[in-house]
Amino acid sequence: QVQLVESGGGLVQAGGSLRLSCGASGSIFSIDAMGWDRQVPGKKRELVATITSGGSTNYADSVKGRFTISRDNAKNTVYLQMNSLKHEDTAVYYCNAALRAYRDSLSEAYWGQGTQVTVSS
């Protein structure tokens, strides 16, 4: 059983910063990519940022230059540092990971339950 647990969401004023964390636990042999998605009610979930096991990153155009994704492979944890937050960043943020539970298993995707980020204008 694999669990992803997010923390760090909350309410912040526009221009402020938040740091999200997500730890993976359970039966884990290796973790490939990790990342963050976000979703506003009534809208499609969108990719925010991803990071590979080697540290290569990818960002949505809307967050480039403001958000930074990082990971601690020893702790199976991914972070999202969010600076210069805007009202339109308000959403539920979901952590995700592509991982192998066992040596011979296929890589599967897992998601956390989400953490609310609200940016007041």
Short mmCIF file of N, CA and C in Angstrom, two decimals:
data_model
loop_
_atom_site.label_atom_id
_atom_site.label_comp_id
_atom_site.label_asym_id
_atom_site.label_seq_id
_atom_site.Cartn_x
_atom_site.Cartn_y
_atom_site.Cartn_z
N GLN A 1 0.84 -1.19 0.00
CA GLN A 1 0.00 0.00 0.00
C GLN A 1 0.88 1.25 0.00
N VAL A 2 0.63 2.13 -0.94
CA VAL A 2 1.41 3.36 -1.07
C VAL A 2 0.55 4.56 -0.70
N GLN A 3 1.10 5.47 0.05
CA GLN A 3 0.40 6.70 0.40
C GLN A 3 1.25 7.92 0.05
N LEU A 4 0.58 8.93 -0.48
CA LEU A 4 1.20 10.24 -0.68
C LEU A 4 0.45 11.23 0.20
N VAL A 5 1.16 11.94 1.05
CA VAL A 5 0.52 12.86 1.98
C VAL A 5 1.11 14.25 1.79
N GLU A 6 0.21 15.19 1.43
CA GLU A 6 0.65 16.58 1.21
C GLU A 6 0.50 17.40 2.48
N SER A 7 1.27 18.47 2.57
CA SER A 7 1.13 19.42 3.65
C SER A 7 1.64 20.78 3.16
N GLY A 8 1.25 21.83 3.88
CA GLY A 8 1.78 23.15 3.58
C GLY A 8 0.82 24.11 2.91
N GLY A 9 -0.37 23.64 2.57
CA GLY A 9 -1.34 24.54 1.97
C GLY A 9 -1.88 25.53 2.98
N GLY A 10 -2.66 26.49 2.49
CA GLY A 10 -3.24 27.47 3.39
C GLY A 10 -3.67 28.72 2.67
N LEU A 11 -3.89 29.77 3.46
CA LEU A 11 -4.34 31.06 2.94
C LEU A 11 -3.18 32.04 2.97
N VAL A 12 -2.96 32.73 1.86
CA VAL A 12 -1.86 33.69 1.77
C VAL A 12 -2.32 34.87 0.91
N GLN A 13 -1.76 36.01 1.16
CA GLN A 13 -2.09 37.19 0.35
C GLN A 13 -1.33 37.14 -0.97
N ALA A 14 -1.89 37.79 -1.96
CA ALA A 14 -1.22 37.88 -3.25
C ALA A 14 0.18 38.48 -3.07
N GLY A 15 1.14 37.88 -3.76
CA GLY A 15 2.53 38.31 -3.61
C GLY A 15 3.30 37.52 -2.58
N GLY A 16 2.58 36.73 -1.79
CA GLY A 16 3.22 35.95 -0.75
C GLY A 16 3.75 34.62 -1.24
N SER A 17 4.21 33.81 -0.29
CA SER A 17 4.83 32.53 -0.62
C SER A 17 4.26 31.41 0.24
N LEU A 18 4.29 30.21 -0.31
CA LEU A 18 3.97 29.00 0.41
C LEU A 18 4.89 27.91 -0.07
N ARG A 19 5.13 26.92 0.80
CA ARG A 19 5.91 25.75 0.41
C ARG A 19 5.11 24.50 0.70
N LEU A 20 4.83 23.75 -0.35
CA LEU A 20 4.12 22.49 -0.21
C LEU A 20 5.12 21.34 -0.10
N SER A 21 4.75 20.34 0.68
CA SER A 21 5.56 19.13 0.81
C SER A 21 4.68 17.93 0.57
N CYS A 22 5.28 16.86 0.09
CA CYS A 22 4.54 15.62 -0.14
C CYS A 22 5.49 14.45 0.09
N GLY A 23 5.14 13.61 1.06
CA GLY A 23 5.95 12.44 1.34
C GLY A 23 5.26 11.17 0.88
N ALA A 24 6.03 10.29 0.28
CA ALA A 24 5.52 8.99 -0.15
C ALA A 24 5.96 7.93 0.84
N SER A 25 5.04 7.04 1.20
CA SER A 25 5.36 5.98 2.16
C SER A 25 4.68 4.69 1.75
N GLY A 26 5.13 3.59 2.36
CA GLY A 26 4.55 2.30 2.05
C GLY A 26 5.52 1.44 1.29
N SER A 27 4.96 0.53 0.48
CA SER A 27 5.78 -0.39 -0.29
C SER A 27 6.33 0.33 -1.51
N ILE A 28 7.58 0.75 -1.44
CA ILE A 28 8.20 1.52 -2.53
C ILE A 28 9.57 0.95 -2.83
N PHE A 29 9.77 0.50 -4.07
CA PHE A 29 11.10 0.06 -4.49
C PHE A 29 11.88 1.23 -5.07
N SER A 30 11.21 1.98 -5.95
CA SER A 30 11.87 3.16 -6.54
C SER A 30 10.81 4.14 -7.02
N ILE A 31 11.18 5.40 -7.04
CA ILE A 31 10.27 6.45 -7.52
C ILE A 31 10.89 7.08 -8.75
N ASP A 32 10.14 7.13 -9.82
CA ASP A 32 10.60 7.77 -11.04
C ASP A 32 10.28 9.26 -10.95
N ALA A 33 9.32 9.73 -11.68
CA ALA A 33 8.97 11.15 -11.64
C ALA A 33 8.04 11.45 -10.47
N MET A 34 8.15 12.65 -9.96
CA MET A 34 7.20 13.17 -8.98
C MET A 34 6.74 14.53 -9.47
N GLY A 35 5.59 14.96 -8.97
CA GLY A 35 5.13 16.26 -9.45
C GLY A 35 3.92 16.77 -8.71
N TRP A 36 3.43 17.89 -9.22
CA TRP A 36 2.26 18.54 -8.65
C TRP A 36 1.29 18.91 -9.77
N ASP A 37 0.01 18.64 -9.49
CA ASP A 37 -1.08 19.12 -10.35
C ASP A 37 -1.92 20.05 -9.51
N ARG A 38 -2.83 20.78 -10.14
CA ARG A 38 -3.79 21.57 -9.38
C ARG A 38 -5.13 21.58 -10.10
N GLN A 39 -6.16 21.83 -9.33
CA GLN A 39 -7.51 21.84 -9.90
C GLN A 39 -8.39 22.85 -9.20
N VAL A 40 -9.08 23.62 -10.01
CA VAL A 40 -10.10 24.55 -9.54
C VAL A 40 -11.45 23.90 -9.80
N PRO A 41 -12.39 23.97 -8.87
CA PRO A 41 -13.70 23.36 -9.10
C PRO A 41 -14.31 23.80 -10.43
N GLY A 42 -14.76 22.81 -11.19
CA GLY A 42 -15.39 23.10 -12.48
C GLY A 42 -14.42 23.19 -13.63
N LYS A 43 -13.12 23.07 -13.35
CA LYS A 43 -12.12 23.15 -14.40
C LYS A 43 -11.28 21.88 -14.43
N LYS A 44 -10.59 21.66 -15.55
CA LYS A 44 -9.75 20.48 -15.67
C LYS A 44 -8.52 20.60 -14.78
N ARG A 45 -8.06 19.42 -14.31
CA ARG A 45 -6.83 19.41 -13.54
C ARG A 45 -5.68 19.75 -14.48
N GLU A 46 -4.76 20.57 -14.01
CA GLU A 46 -3.63 20.96 -14.85
C GLU A 46 -2.30 20.65 -14.17
N LEU A 47 -1.32 20.30 -15.00
CA LEU A 47 0.01 20.03 -14.50
C LEU A 47 0.66 21.33 -14.07
N VAL A 48 1.30 21.30 -12.91
CA VAL A 48 2.01 22.48 -12.42
C VAL A 48 3.51 22.31 -12.64
N ALA A 49 4.05 21.19 -12.15
CA ALA A 49 5.49 20.96 -12.26
C ALA A 49 5.79 19.49 -12.06
N THR A 50 6.87 19.03 -12.70
CA THR A 50 7.34 17.66 -12.51
C THR A 50 8.84 17.66 -12.33
N ILE A 51 9.33 16.59 -11.70
CA ILE A 51 10.77 16.43 -11.52
C ILE A 51 11.10 14.95 -11.61
N THR A 52 12.13 14.62 -12.38
CA THR A 52 12.52 13.23 -12.54
C THR A 52 13.44 12.81 -11.39
N SER A 53 13.74 11.52 -11.34
CA SER A 53 14.65 11.03 -10.30
C SER A 53 16.04 11.65 -10.45
N GLY A 54 16.38 12.06 -11.65
CA GLY A 54 17.68 12.69 -11.89
C GLY A 54 17.69 14.19 -11.68
N GLY A 55 16.50 14.75 -11.39
CA GLY A 55 16.44 16.18 -11.09
C GLY A 55 16.02 17.08 -12.24
N SER A 56 15.68 16.51 -13.39
CA SER A 56 15.18 17.35 -14.50
C SER A 56 13.78 17.83 -14.18
N THR A 57 13.53 19.09 -14.46
CA THR A 57 12.24 19.69 -14.09
C THR A 57 11.48 20.20 -15.30
N ASN A 58 10.18 20.33 -15.11
CA ASN A 58 9.30 20.86 -16.15
C ASN A 58 8.20 21.65 -15.45
N TYR A 59 7.85 22.81 -16.02
CA TYR A 59 6.86 23.67 -15.38
C TYR A 59 5.80 24.11 -16.37
N ALA A 60 4.59 24.34 -15.85
CA ALA A 60 3.56 24.99 -16.65
C ALA A 60 4.01 26.42 -16.92
N ASP A 61 3.66 26.94 -18.08
CA ASP A 61 4.07 28.30 -18.42
C ASP A 61 3.58 29.30 -17.39
N SER A 62 2.41 29.05 -16.81
CA SER A 62 1.80 29.99 -15.88
C SER A 62 2.56 30.14 -14.56
N VAL A 63 3.46 29.19 -14.26
CA VAL A 63 4.18 29.25 -12.98
C VAL A 63 5.69 29.40 -13.15
N LYS A 64 6.17 29.35 -14.38
CA LYS A 64 7.62 29.48 -14.61
C LYS A 64 8.15 30.78 -14.03
N GLY A 65 9.27 30.66 -13.34
CA GLY A 65 9.88 31.84 -12.73
C GLY A 65 9.35 32.16 -11.35
N ARG A 66 8.24 31.53 -10.97
CA ARG A 66 7.64 31.80 -9.65
C ARG A 66 7.66 30.57 -8.75
N PHE A 67 7.49 29.39 -9.33
CA PHE A 67 7.45 28.14 -8.57
C PHE A 67 8.73 27.35 -8.81
N THR A 68 9.16 26.62 -7.78
CA THR A 68 10.33 25.75 -7.90
C THR A 68 10.00 24.39 -7.29
N ILE A 69 10.19 23.34 -8.07
CA ILE A 69 9.97 21.99 -7.59
C ILE A 69 11.33 21.38 -7.23
N SER A 70 11.36 20.62 -6.16
CA SER A 70 12.57 19.93 -5.76
C SER A 70 12.18 18.62 -5.08
N ARG A 71 13.15 17.76 -4.86
CA ARG A 71 12.84 16.50 -4.20
C ARG A 71 14.03 16.04 -3.37
N ASP A 72 13.70 15.25 -2.35
CA ASP A 72 14.70 14.60 -1.51
C ASP A 72 14.50 13.12 -1.70
N ASN A 73 15.34 12.50 -2.52
CA ASN A 73 15.15 11.09 -2.84
C ASN A 73 15.30 10.19 -1.61
N ALA A 74 16.14 10.57 -0.67
CA ALA A 74 16.34 9.76 0.53
C ALA A 74 15.09 9.73 1.40
N LYS A 75 14.29 10.80 1.30
CA LYS A 75 13.07 10.89 2.11
C LYS A 75 11.81 10.62 1.30
N ASN A 76 11.97 10.30 0.01
CA ASN A 76 10.80 10.08 -0.87
C ASN A 76 9.84 11.26 -0.79
N THR A 77 10.39 12.44 -0.82
CA THR A 77 9.60 13.65 -0.63
C THR A 77 9.83 14.64 -1.77
N VAL A 78 8.74 15.27 -2.19
CA VAL A 78 8.82 16.32 -3.21
C VAL A 78 8.26 17.61 -2.61
N TYR A 79 8.85 18.72 -3.04
CA TYR A 79 8.47 20.03 -2.53
C TYR A 79 8.06 20.94 -3.68
N LEU A 80 7.23 21.93 -3.35
CA LEU A 80 6.89 22.95 -4.33
C LEU A 80 6.97 24.30 -3.61
N GLN A 81 8.00 25.05 -3.93
CA GLN A 81 8.13 26.40 -3.39
C GLN A 81 7.40 27.36 -4.32
N MET A 82 6.40 28.05 -3.77
CA MET A 82 5.57 28.94 -4.56
C MET A 82 5.79 30.37 -4.10
N ASN A 83 6.33 31.19 -4.97
CA ASN A 83 6.58 32.60 -4.67
C ASN A 83 5.73 33.48 -5.57
N SER A 84 5.62 34.74 -5.19
CA SER A 84 4.85 35.72 -5.98
C SER A 84 3.48 35.16 -6.35
N LEU A 85 2.80 34.63 -5.36
CA LEU A 85 1.51 33.98 -5.61
C LEU A 85 0.48 34.97 -6.11
N LYS A 86 -0.37 34.49 -7.02
CA LYS A 86 -1.44 35.28 -7.60
C LYS A 86 -2.78 34.66 -7.23
N HIS A 87 -3.82 35.47 -7.33
CA HIS A 87 -5.16 34.96 -7.02
C HIS A 87 -5.49 33.74 -7.88
N GLU A 88 -5.05 33.77 -9.13
CA GLU A 88 -5.36 32.66 -10.04
C GLU A 88 -4.59 31.38 -9.71
N ASP A 89 -3.69 31.41 -8.73
CA ASP A 89 -3.04 30.18 -8.27
C ASP A 89 -3.91 29.43 -7.27
N THR A 90 -5.01 30.03 -6.86
CA THR A 90 -5.92 29.38 -5.92
C THR A 90 -6.45 28.09 -6.52
N ALA A 91 -6.28 26.98 -5.80
CA ALA A 91 -6.68 25.67 -6.29
C ALA A 91 -6.38 24.63 -5.21
N VAL A 92 -6.86 23.42 -5.46
CA VAL A 92 -6.40 22.27 -4.68
C VAL A 92 -5.19 21.70 -5.39
N TYR A 93 -4.10 21.56 -4.68
CA TYR A 93 -2.86 21.06 -5.25
C TYR A 93 -2.68 19.58 -4.87
N TYR A 94 -2.42 18.77 -5.89
CA TYR A 94 -2.27 17.33 -5.70
C TYR A 94 -0.84 16.91 -6.02
N CYS A 95 -0.26 16.16 -5.12
CA CYS A 95 1.04 15.55 -5.35
C CYS A 95 0.84 14.27 -6.16
N ASN A 96 1.80 13.94 -7.03
CA ASN A 96 1.73 12.68 -7.74
C ASN A 96 3.12 12.07 -7.85
N ALA A 97 3.15 10.76 -8.01
CA ALA A 97 4.42 10.06 -8.15
C ALA A 97 4.23 8.84 -9.04
N ALA A 98 5.19 8.61 -9.91
CA ALA A 98 5.25 7.38 -10.71
C ALA A 98 6.29 6.49 -10.04
N LEU A 99 5.84 5.36 -9.49
CA LEU A 99 6.77 4.57 -8.71
C LEU A 99 6.55 3.07 -8.93
N ARG A 100 7.58 2.32 -8.54
CA ARG A 100 7.51 0.85 -8.58
C ARG A 100 7.47 0.36 -7.15
N ALA A 101 6.43 -0.44 -6.88
CA ALA A 101 6.29 -0.97 -5.52
C ALA A 101 7.31 -2.07 -5.23
N TYR A 102 7.66 -2.82 -6.25
CA TYR A 102 8.62 -3.91 -6.10
C TYR A 102 9.59 -3.87 -7.27
N ARG A 103 10.69 -4.61 -7.17
CA ARG A 103 11.74 -4.60 -8.19
C ARG A 103 11.18 -4.93 -9.57
N ASP A 104 10.30 -5.91 -9.66
CA ASP A 104 9.82 -6.38 -10.97
C ASP A 104 8.47 -5.79 -11.37
N SER A 105 7.95 -4.88 -10.58
CA SER A 105 6.63 -4.33 -10.91
C SER A 105 6.77 -3.18 -11.90
N LEU A 106 5.67 -2.90 -12.59
CA LEU A 106 5.64 -1.79 -13.52
C LEU A 106 5.49 -0.48 -12.75
N SER A 107 5.91 0.60 -13.37
CA SER A 107 5.74 1.90 -12.75
C SER A 107 4.27 2.29 -12.80
N GLU A 108 3.72 2.69 -11.67
CA GLU A 108 2.33 3.10 -11.58
C GLU A 108 2.23 4.50 -10.98
N ALA A 109 1.14 5.18 -11.32
CA ALA A 109 0.94 6.55 -10.83
C ALA A 109 0.08 6.55 -9.57
N TYR A 110 0.48 7.39 -8.63
CA TYR A 110 -0.26 7.56 -7.39
C TYR A 110 -0.45 9.06 -7.15
N TRP A 111 -1.56 9.38 -6.47
CA TRP A 111 -1.86 10.78 -6.14
C TRP A 111 -2.18 10.92 -4.66
N GLY A 112 -1.87 12.07 -4.12
CA GLY A 112 -2.28 12.39 -2.77
C GLY A 112 -3.71 12.90 -2.75
N GLN A 113 -4.20 13.23 -1.56
CA GLN A 113 -5.58 13.65 -1.41
C GLN A 113 -5.77 15.14 -1.70
N GLY A 114 -4.69 15.87 -1.78
CA GLY A 114 -4.78 17.28 -2.14
C GLY A 114 -4.70 18.20 -0.95
N THR A 115 -4.19 19.39 -1.19
CA THR A 115 -4.12 20.42 -0.16
C THR A 115 -4.57 21.75 -0.78
N GLN A 116 -5.42 22.46 -0.06
CA GLN A 116 -6.00 23.70 -0.58
C GLN A 116 -5.01 24.85 -0.45
N VAL A 117 -4.85 25.57 -1.54
CA VAL A 117 -4.08 26.82 -1.54
C VAL A 117 -5.02 27.93 -1.95
N THR A 118 -5.16 28.93 -1.10
CA THR A 118 -6.03 30.07 -1.39
C THR A 118 -5.21 31.34 -1.34
N VAL A 119 -5.25 32.09 -2.43
CA VAL A 119 -4.50 33.35 -2.52
C VAL A 119 -5.51 34.48 -2.58
N SER A 120 -5.49 35.33 -1.57
CA SER A 120 -6.43 36.44 -1.53
C SER A 120 -5.86 37.63 -2.32
N SER A 121 -6.73 38.28 -3.05
CA SER A 121 -6.27 39.39 -3.90
C SER A 121 -6.38 40.72 -3.17
#
